[in-house]
Amino acid sequence: MRAVFQQELSSVQDGLVLISDLVLDAIRNASTAFNTADIALADQVISGDPAIDRLSIELDELSIQILARQGPVARDLRVVVGALRMSALLERMGDLARHLAQLTRRHYPEHVAPDALRDIFIEMAAQDIRTAELLNRLLRTQDLELAEQLIEDDARTDALHRSVFDAVLRADWTGTTEQTVDVTLATRFFERFGDQAVSIAKRAQYLSTGEWVMSRR
Amino acid sequence: MRAVFQQELSSVQDGLVLISDLVLDAIRNASTAFNTADIALADQVISGDPAIDRLSIELDELSIQILARQGPVARDLRVVVGALRMSALLERMGDLARHLAQLTRRHYPEHVAPDALRDIFIEMAAQDIRTAELLNRLLRTQDLELAEQLIEDDARTDALHRSVFDAVLRADWTGTTEQTVDVTLATRFFERFGDQAVSIAKRAQYLSTGEWVMSRR
């Protein structure tokens, strides 16, 4: 019975890693699609999102079955409750990658961001990919230094987010109203992607420390 | 022991109702502040948000303690797991009300939305308040017709959201770039508020039907 339980617990952790593999692919492809106006890649992200949603629901089912059958306590309980939370956050990260892909598709064959913002968005994309990579390693290794790094890195994402607004609000901004709208949405999606990763990093810290009380931010 | 357990379960449900009372106040005040450029009311929403966050964390702690001590199964387990999810969604609804209040504060003494969009935003606000009221009644009564209504109503929120973009992208739009940016963010916040309510409504349906598999959207 105990062996089954341990196997189920490690299935939960494997499930999180698998979903985060797909989220990493999604944000890599969505970012490249966004920055190169690649509609085929954008479509790949859009058509791949239901798989993330499905795996996330399956992981929830498994977690709830474990709660029902095993009544885990202490750290085991935290692993299962943590997985319920993390799966929802990973699923949301997949949605955000899909939203970026949908913006890309809507503007094709044009780029979403005008030339003046190209460099900032290349940097934001690189930052989100780095975030997804750190997150993936964190879920694989449970190395809490990676959680720290993720939380610290988010300040960089926020700074890039603000710099998009600074650029759009400068007197020399020549974008159309549609570009202003879509660049606002895009930077918000990139920035929220980082926020979800921070929430997962904080969950990982909580798994380790066992402190229930924590901010969700 | 059983009596204690039942009392704890009803504390969980009372906790959800209490948080949704605060979220209803927050969206009412944030909407009025947004539509009337009322900075005092906006500040009230901003300073009230930490209470929502704290109650939500306390509810999580209670839920996790119940899982650890009681090992609930069947419907009781669904109530507790449902509360863990709903508390996170309600907390996010509070954040969105705060974001609207922060936009209001940033533009004061001007309105965020220019005159041309005033009517649409009054309607969106009314729609979000109706959503928060339905949600509050749903959590109080567990009447699943309210869940159905919430899910149906969201199409109206989405239509209003699209009509903001339609108005901004019309040739006669005369807003500044800053107004375009902030109106884009504002409509997104109003629309996401509705999405979170739909997620809670679907959780409520799941509580009743006991089907694990469900979309998060």
Coordinates of C-alpha atoms in Angstrom, one line a residue:
Chain A
M1 CA 0.0 0.0 0.0
R2 CA 2.8 2.4 1.0
A3 CA 4.7 1.5 -2.2
V4 CA 1.6 2.3 -4.3
F5 CA 1.2 5.6 -2.5
Q6 CA 4.8 6.6 -3.1
Q7 CA 4.4 5.7 -6.8
E8 CA 1.3 7.8 -7.0
L9 CA 3.0 10.7 -5.4
S10 CA 5.9 10.5 -7.8
S11 CA 3.3 10.3 -10.7
V12 CA 2.0 13.7 -9.4
Q13 CA 5.4 15.2 -9.6
D14 CA 6.1 13.6 -13.0
G15 CA 2.8 15.1 -14.2
L16 CA 3.9 18.6 -13.2
V17 CA 7.2 18.2 -15.0
L18 CA 5.4 16.9 -18.2
I19 CA 3.0 19.9 -18.2
S20 CA 5.9 22.3 -17.6
D21 CA 7.7 20.7 -20.6
L22 CA 4.7 21.5 -22.8
V23 CA 4.5 25.1 -21.3
L24 CA 8.2 25.6 -22.1
D25 CA 7.6 24.5 -25.7
A26 CA 4.5 26.7 -25.9
I27 CA 6.2 29.9 -24.7
R28 CA 9.3 29.2 -26.9
N29 CA 7.2 28.7 -30.0
A30 CA 4.7 31.6 -29.1
S31 CA 7.6 33.9 -28.6
T32 CA 9.4 33.0 -31.8
A33 CA 6.0 33.2 -33.7
F34 CA 5.3 36.6 -32.1
N35 CA 8.8 38.0 -32.9
T36 CA 9.0 36.6 -36.5
A37 CA 5.4 36.7 -37.5
D38 CA 5.4 33.0 -38.1
I39 CA 1.8 31.8 -38.5
A40 CA 2.6 28.1 -38.7
L41 CA 4.3 28.2 -35.3
A42 CA 1.5 30.3 -33.9
D43 CA -1.0 27.7 -35.1
Q44 CA 1.1 25.0 -33.5
V45 CA 0.9 26.7 -30.1
I46 CA -2.9 27.2 -30.5
S47 CA -3.5 23.6 -31.5
G48 CA -1.3 22.4 -28.7
D49 CA -3.0 24.2 -25.8
P50 CA -5.8 21.6 -25.3
A51 CA -3.2 19.0 -24.5
I52 CA -1.9 21.2 -21.6
D53 CA -5.5 21.7 -20.4
R54 CA -6.2 17.9 -20.6
L55 CA -3.0 16.9 -18.7
S56 CA -3.7 19.5 -16.1
I57 CA -7.2 18.1 -15.5
E58 CA -5.9 14.6 -15.4
L59 CA -3.3 15.6 -12.8
D60 CA -6.1 17.2 -10.7
E61 CA -8.1 13.9 -10.9
L62 CA -5.1 11.9 -9.8
S63 CA -4.5 14.4 -6.9
I64 CA -8.1 14.2 -5.7
Q65 CA -8.0 10.4 -6.0
I66 CA -4.9 10.3 -3.8
L67 CA -6.6 12.6 -1.3
A68 CA -9.7 10.3 -1.2
R69 CA -7.9 7.0 -1.1
Q70 CA -4.8 7.7 0.9
G71 CA -5.7 10.6 3.2
P72 CA -2.1 11.9 3.1
V73 CA -0.8 14.1 5.9
A74 CA 2.3 16.3 6.5
R75 CA 4.6 16.7 3.5
D76 CA 2.7 14.2 1.3
L77 CA -0.4 16.3 1.8
R78 CA 1.5 19.4 0.9
V79 CA 2.8 17.8 -2.3
V80 CA -0.7 16.9 -3.4
V81 CA -2.3 20.2 -2.5
G82 CA 0.7 22.0 -4.1
A83 CA 0.1 20.0 -7.3
L84 CA -3.5 21.1 -7.4
R85 CA -2.5 24.7 -7.3
M86 CA 0.5 24.4 -9.6
S87 CA -1.5 22.6 -12.3
A88 CA -3.9 25.5 -12.4
L89 CA -1.1 28.0 -12.7
L90 CA 0.7 26.0 -15.4
E91 CA -2.5 25.7 -17.4
R92 CA -2.9 29.5 -17.2
M93 CA 0.7 29.9 -18.5
G94 CA -0.3 27.8 -21.5
D95 CA -3.3 30.0 -22.0
L96 CA -1.1 33.1 -22.0
A97 CA 1.2 31.5 -24.7
R98 CA -1.9 30.8 -26.7
H99 CA -3.1 34.4 -26.4
L100 CA 0.3 35.6 -27.8
A101 CA -0.1 33.1 -30.6
Q102 CA -3.6 34.4 -31.3
L103 CA -2.4 38.0 -31.5
T104 CA 0.4 36.9 -33.9
R105 CA -2.2 35.1 -36.1
R106 CA -4.5 38.1 -36.1
H107 CA -1.8 40.4 -37.4
Y108 CA -0.2 38.1 -39.9
P109 CA 1.5 38.8 -42.3
E110 CA 2.4 41.9 -40.3
H111 CA 4.2 41.8 -36.9
V112 CA 2.2 42.6 -33.8
A113 CA 4.8 45.0 -32.5
P114 CA 6.1 47.8 -34.7
D115 CA 9.8 48.1 -35.4
A116 CA 10.4 50.6 -32.6
L117 CA 9.4 47.9 -30.0
R118 CA 11.0 44.9 -31.7
D119 CA 14.0 44.8 -29.4
I120 CA 12.0 45.1 -26.2
F121 CA 9.8 42.3 -27.2
I122 CA 12.7 40.1 -28.1
E123 CA 14.1 40.7 -24.6
M124 CA 10.7 40.0 -23.0
A125 CA 10.4 36.8 -24.9
A126 CA 13.9 35.7 -23.9
Q127 CA 13.0 36.6 -20.3
D128 CA 9.8 34.5 -20.4
I129 CA 11.7 31.5 -22.0
R130 CA 14.3 31.7 -19.2
T131 CA 11.5 31.8 -16.7
A132 CA 9.9 28.7 -18.2
E133 CA 13.3 26.9 -18.2
L134 CA 14.0 27.8 -14.6
L135 CA 10.5 26.6 -13.6
N136 CA 11.0 23.3 -15.5
R137 CA 14.3 22.7 -13.7
L138 CA 12.7 23.7 -10.4
L139 CA 9.9 21.1 -10.9
R140 CA 12.5 18.4 -11.9
T141 CA 15.0 19.0 -9.2
Q142 CA 13.1 20.8 -6.3
D143 CA 16.2 22.9 -6.0
L144 CA 14.9 25.9 -4.0
E145 CA 17.7 28.2 -5.3
L146 CA 15.9 28.1 -8.6
A147 CA 12.7 29.3 -6.8
E148 CA 14.6 32.2 -5.4
Q149 CA 16.1 33.0 -8.8
L150 CA 12.6 32.9 -10.4
I151 CA 11.2 35.3 -7.9
E152 CA 14.2 37.7 -8.2
D153 CA 14.0 37.5 -12.0
D154 CA 10.5 38.7 -12.1
A155 CA 11.6 42.3 -11.4
R156 CA 13.3 42.2 -14.8
T157 CA 10.1 41.1 -16.5
D158 CA 8.2 43.9 -14.7
A159 CA 10.8 46.4 -15.8
L160 CA 10.5 45.3 -19.4
H161 CA 6.7 45.5 -19.1
R162 CA 7.0 49.1 -17.9
S163 CA 9.5 50.0 -20.7
V164 CA 6.9 49.0 -23.3
F165 CA 4.5 51.5 -21.8
D166 CA 7.2 54.1 -21.6
A167 CA 7.9 53.6 -25.3
V168 CA 4.3 53.7 -26.3
L169 CA 3.6 56.9 -24.4
R170 CA 6.7 58.8 -25.8
A171 CA 6.0 61.7 -28.1
D172 CA 7.7 59.9 -31.0
W173 CA 5.4 56.9 -30.9
T174 CA 4.0 56.4 -34.4
G175 CA 2.1 53.2 -33.9
T176 CA -1.6 52.9 -35.0
T177 CA -4.3 52.6 -32.5
E178 CA -4.6 48.9 -33.2
Q179 CA -0.9 48.5 -32.6
T180 CA -1.2 50.4 -29.3
V181 CA -4.1 48.1 -28.2
D182 CA -2.3 44.9 -29.2
V183 CA 1.1 45.8 -27.8
T184 CA -0.7 46.6 -24.5
L185 CA -2.3 43.2 -24.5
A186 CA 0.9 41.5 -25.6
T187 CA 3.1 43.0 -22.8
R188 CA 0.4 42.2 -20.3
F189 CA 0.5 38.5 -21.4
F190 CA 4.3 38.3 -21.2
E191 CA 4.2 39.9 -17.8
R192 CA 1.4 37.7 -16.4
F193 CA 3.4 34.6 -17.6
G194 CA 6.1 35.6 -15.2
D195 CA 3.6 36.2 -12.4
Q196 CA 2.3 32.7 -12.6
A197 CA 5.8 31.3 -12.5
V198 CA 6.5 33.3 -9.4
S199 CA 3.3 31.8 -7.8
I200 CA 4.6 28.3 -8.6
A201 CA 8.0 29.1 -7.1
K202 CA 6.4 30.3 -3.9
R203 CA 4.3 27.1 -3.8
A204 CA 7.6 25.1 -4.1
Q205 CA 9.1 27.0 -1.2
Y206 CA 6.0 26.3 0.8
L207 CA 6.3 22.6 0.0
S208 CA 9.7 22.6 1.5
T209 CA 9.1 24.8 4.5
G210 CA 5.7 23.6 5.4
E211 CA 4.5 27.0 6.2
W212 CA 0.8 27.3 5.3
V213 CA 0.7 31.0 5.5
M214 CA 2.0 32.6 2.3
S215 CA 1.2 35.3 -0.1
R216 CA -0.1 34.3 -3.4
R217 CA 1.9 37.0 -5.1
Chain B
M1 CA -15.8 14.2 16.0
R2 CA -18.4 14.1 13.2
A3 CA -20.1 17.2 14.7
V4 CA -16.7 19.1 14.7
F5 CA -16.1 18.0 11.1
Q6 CA -19.5 19.2 10.0
Q7 CA -18.9 22.5 11.7
E8 CA -15.5 22.9 10.0
L9 CA -17.1 22.1 6.7
S10 CA -19.7 24.8 7.2
S11 CA -16.9 27.2 8.3
V12 CA -15.3 26.6 4.9
Q13 CA -18.5 27.5 3.1
D14 CA -19.1 30.6 5.4
G15 CA -15.5 31.7 4.6
L16 CA -16.2 31.6 0.9
V17 CA -19.4 33.6 1.4
L18 CA -17.5 36.2 3.5
I19 CA -14.8 36.6 0.9
S20 CA -17.4 37.0 -1.9
D21 CA -19.2 39.7 0.2
L22 CA -15.9 41.6 0.2
V23 CA -15.3 41.0 -3.5
L24 CA -18.8 42.3 -4.2
D25 CA -18.1 45.4 -2.3
A26 CA -14.8 45.8 -4.0
I27 CA -16.2 45.6 -7.6
R28 CA -19.1 47.9 -6.7
N29 CA -16.8 50.5 -5.3
A30 CA -14.1 50.0 -8.0
S31 CA -16.8 50.4 -10.7
T32 CA -18.3 53.5 -9.2
A33 CA -14.8 54.9 -8.7
F34 CA -13.9 54.1 -12.3
N35 CA -17.0 55.6 -13.8
T36 CA -17.1 58.8 -11.6
A37 CA -13.4 59.4 -11.1
D38 CA -13.8 59.1 -7.3
I39 CA -10.4 58.8 -5.8
A40 CA -11.5 58.3 -2.2
L41 CA -13.6 55.3 -3.3
A42 CA -10.7 54.0 -5.4
D43 CA -8.4 54.2 -2.3
Q44 CA -10.9 52.3 -0.3
V45 CA -10.8 49.4 -2.8
I46 CA -7.0 49.5 -2.8
S47 CA -6.7 49.5 1.0
G48 CA -9.3 46.8 1.3
D49 CA -7.6 44.3 -0.9
P50 CA -5.2 42.9 1.7
A51 CA -8.2 41.8 3.8
I52 CA -9.4 39.7 0.9
D53 CA -6.0 38.2 0.4
R54 CA -5.7 37.4 4.2
L55 CA -9.1 35.8 4.4
S56 CA -8.4 33.7 1.4
I57 CA -5.1 32.4 2.9
E58 CA -6.9 31.7 6.2
L59 CA -9.5 29.7 4.3
D60 CA -6.7 27.7 2.6
E61 CA -5.2 26.9 5.9
L62 CA -8.5 25.7 7.3
S63 CA -9.1 23.6 4.2
I64 CA -5.6 22.0 4.5
Q65 CA -6.1 21.3 8.2
I66 CA -9.4 19.6 7.5
L67 CA -7.7 17.5 4.8
A68 CA -4.9 16.6 7.2
R69 CA -7.1 15.9 10.3
Q70 CA -10.3 14.5 8.8
G71 CA -9.2 12.8 5.6
P72 CA -12.6 13.6 4.0
V73 CA -14.0 11.6 1.1
A74 CA -16.7 11.8 -1.5
R75 CA -18.8 15.0 -1.4
D76 CA -17.0 16.4 1.7
L77 CA -13.6 16.1 -0.1
R78 CA -15.1 17.9 -3.1
V79 CA -16.3 20.7 -0.8
V80 CA -12.8 21.2 0.6
V81 CA -10.9 20.9 -2.7
G82 CA -13.5 23.2 -4.3
A83 CA -12.9 25.8 -1.6
L84 CA -9.1 25.7 -2.2
R85 CA -9.8 26.5 -5.9
M86 CA -12.6 29.0 -5.3
S87 CA -10.6 31.0 -2.7
A88 CA -7.8 31.5 -5.3
L89 CA -10.3 32.7 -7.9
L90 CA -12.1 35.0 -5.5
E91 CA -8.7 36.5 -4.4
R92 CA -7.9 37.1 -8.1
M93 CA -11.3 38.9 -8.5
G94 CA -10.3 41.2 -5.7
D95 CA -7.0 41.9 -7.5
L96 CA -8.9 42.8 -10.6
A97 CA -11.1 45.3 -8.7
R98 CA -7.9 46.7 -7.2
H99 CA -6.3 47.1 -10.7
L100 CA -9.4 49.1 -11.8
A101 CA -9.1 51.3 -8.7
Q102 CA -5.4 51.8 -9.4
L103 CA -6.1 52.9 -13.0
T104 CA -8.7 55.3 -11.6
R105 CA -6.2 56.8 -9.2
R106 CA -3.5 57.2 -11.8
H107 CA -5.9 59.3 -14.0
Y108 CA -7.5 61.4 -11.3
P109 CA -8.9 64.0 -11.6
E110 CA -9.6 62.9 -15.2
H111 CA -11.7 59.8 -16.0
V112 CA -9.8 56.8 -17.3
A113 CA -12.3 56.4 -20.2
P114 CA -13.0 59.3 -22.5
D115 CA -16.7 60.4 -23.0
A116 CA -17.1 58.3 -26.1
L117 CA -16.7 55.1 -24.0
R118 CA -18.5 56.2 -20.9
D119 CA -21.7 54.3 -21.7
I120 CA -20.0 51.1 -22.5
F121 CA -18.0 51.1 -19.3
I122 CA -21.1 51.9 -17.3
E123 CA -22.7 48.8 -18.8
M124 CA -19.6 46.7 -18.2
A125 CA -19.5 47.8 -14.6
A126 CA -23.2 46.9 -14.1
Q127 CA -22.5 43.6 -15.7
D128 CA -19.6 42.8 -13.4
I129 CA -21.6 43.9 -10.3
R130 CA -24.5 41.6 -11.4
T131 CA -21.9 38.8 -11.8
A132 CA -20.6 39.4 -8.3
E133 CA -24.1 39.4 -6.9
L134 CA -25.0 36.2 -8.6
L135 CA -21.8 34.6 -7.4
N136 CA -22.5 35.7 -3.9
R137 CA -26.0 34.2 -4.0
L138 CA -24.7 31.0 -5.6
L139 CA -22.2 30.6 -2.7
R140 CA -24.9 31.3 -0.1
T141 CA -27.6 29.1 -1.6
Q142 CA -25.8 26.5 -3.8
D143 CA -28.6 27.0 -6.2
L144 CA -27.2 25.6 -9.5
E145 CA -29.5 27.7 -11.6
L146 CA -27.4 30.7 -10.5
A147 CA -24.3 28.9 -11.8
E148 CA -26.0 28.3 -15.2
Q149 CA -27.0 32.0 -15.3
L150 CA -23.5 33.1 -14.5
I151 CA -22.1 31.1 -17.3
E152 CA -24.7 32.3 -19.8
D153 CA -24.2 35.9 -18.7
D154 CA -20.5 35.8 -19.5
A155 CA -21.3 36.1 -23.2
R156 CA -22.7 39.5 -22.5
T157 CA -19.4 40.6 -20.7
D158 CA -17.4 39.3 -23.7
A159 CA -19.6 41.2 -26.1
L160 CA -19.1 44.4 -24.2
H161 CA -15.4 43.7 -24.1
R162 CA -15.3 43.4 -27.9
S163 CA -17.4 46.6 -28.3
V164 CA -14.7 48.6 -26.4
F165 CA -12.2 47.4 -29.0
D166 CA -14.6 48.2 -31.9
A167 CA -15.1 51.7 -30.6
V168 CA -11.3 52.3 -30.1
L169 CA -10.5 51.0 -33.6
R170 CA -13.1 53.1 -35.3
A171 CA -11.9 56.0 -37.5
D172 CA -13.6 58.6 -35.3
W173 CA -11.7 57.5 -32.1
T174 CA -10.0 60.6 -30.8
G175 CA -8.5 59.2 -27.5
T176 CA -4.9 59.8 -26.7
T177 CA -2.4 56.9 -26.8
E178 CA -2.5 56.8 -23.0
Q179 CA -6.3 56.5 -23.1
T180 CA -6.0 53.7 -25.6
V181 CA -3.6 51.9 -23.4
D182 CA -5.6 52.3 -20.2
V183 CA -8.9 51.6 -21.8
T184 CA -7.4 48.3 -23.2
L185 CA -6.2 47.4 -19.7
A186 CA -9.5 48.4 -18.1
T187 CA -11.7 46.3 -20.4
R188 CA -9.4 43.4 -20.0
F189 CA -9.8 43.7 -16.2
F190 CA -13.6 43.8 -16.4
E191 CA -13.7 40.9 -18.7
R192 CA -11.3 38.7 -16.6
F193 CA -13.4 39.4 -13.6
G194 CA -16.3 37.7 -15.4
D195 CA -14.0 34.8 -16.4
Q196 CA -13.1 34.0 -12.8
A197 CA -16.7 34.0 -11.8
V198 CA -17.4 31.5 -14.5
S199 CA -14.6 29.3 -13.2
I200 CA -16.2 29.4 -9.8
A201 CA -19.7 28.6 -11.2
K202 CA -18.2 25.5 -12.9
R203 CA -16.6 24.5 -9.7
A204 CA -20.0 24.7 -8.0
Q205 CA -21.5 22.5 -10.7
Y206 CA -18.7 20.0 -10.1
L207 CA -19.3 20.0 -6.4
S208 CA -22.9 19.0 -7.1
T209 CA -22.3 16.5 -9.9
G210 CA -19.1 15.0 -8.5
E211 CA -17.6 14.8 -12.0
W212 CA -13.9 15.4 -11.7
V213 CA -13.3 16.1 -15.3
M214 CA -14.2 19.6 -16.2
S215 CA -12.8 22.5 -18.2
R216 CA -11.4 25.3 -16.2
R217 CA -12.9 27.8 -18.6

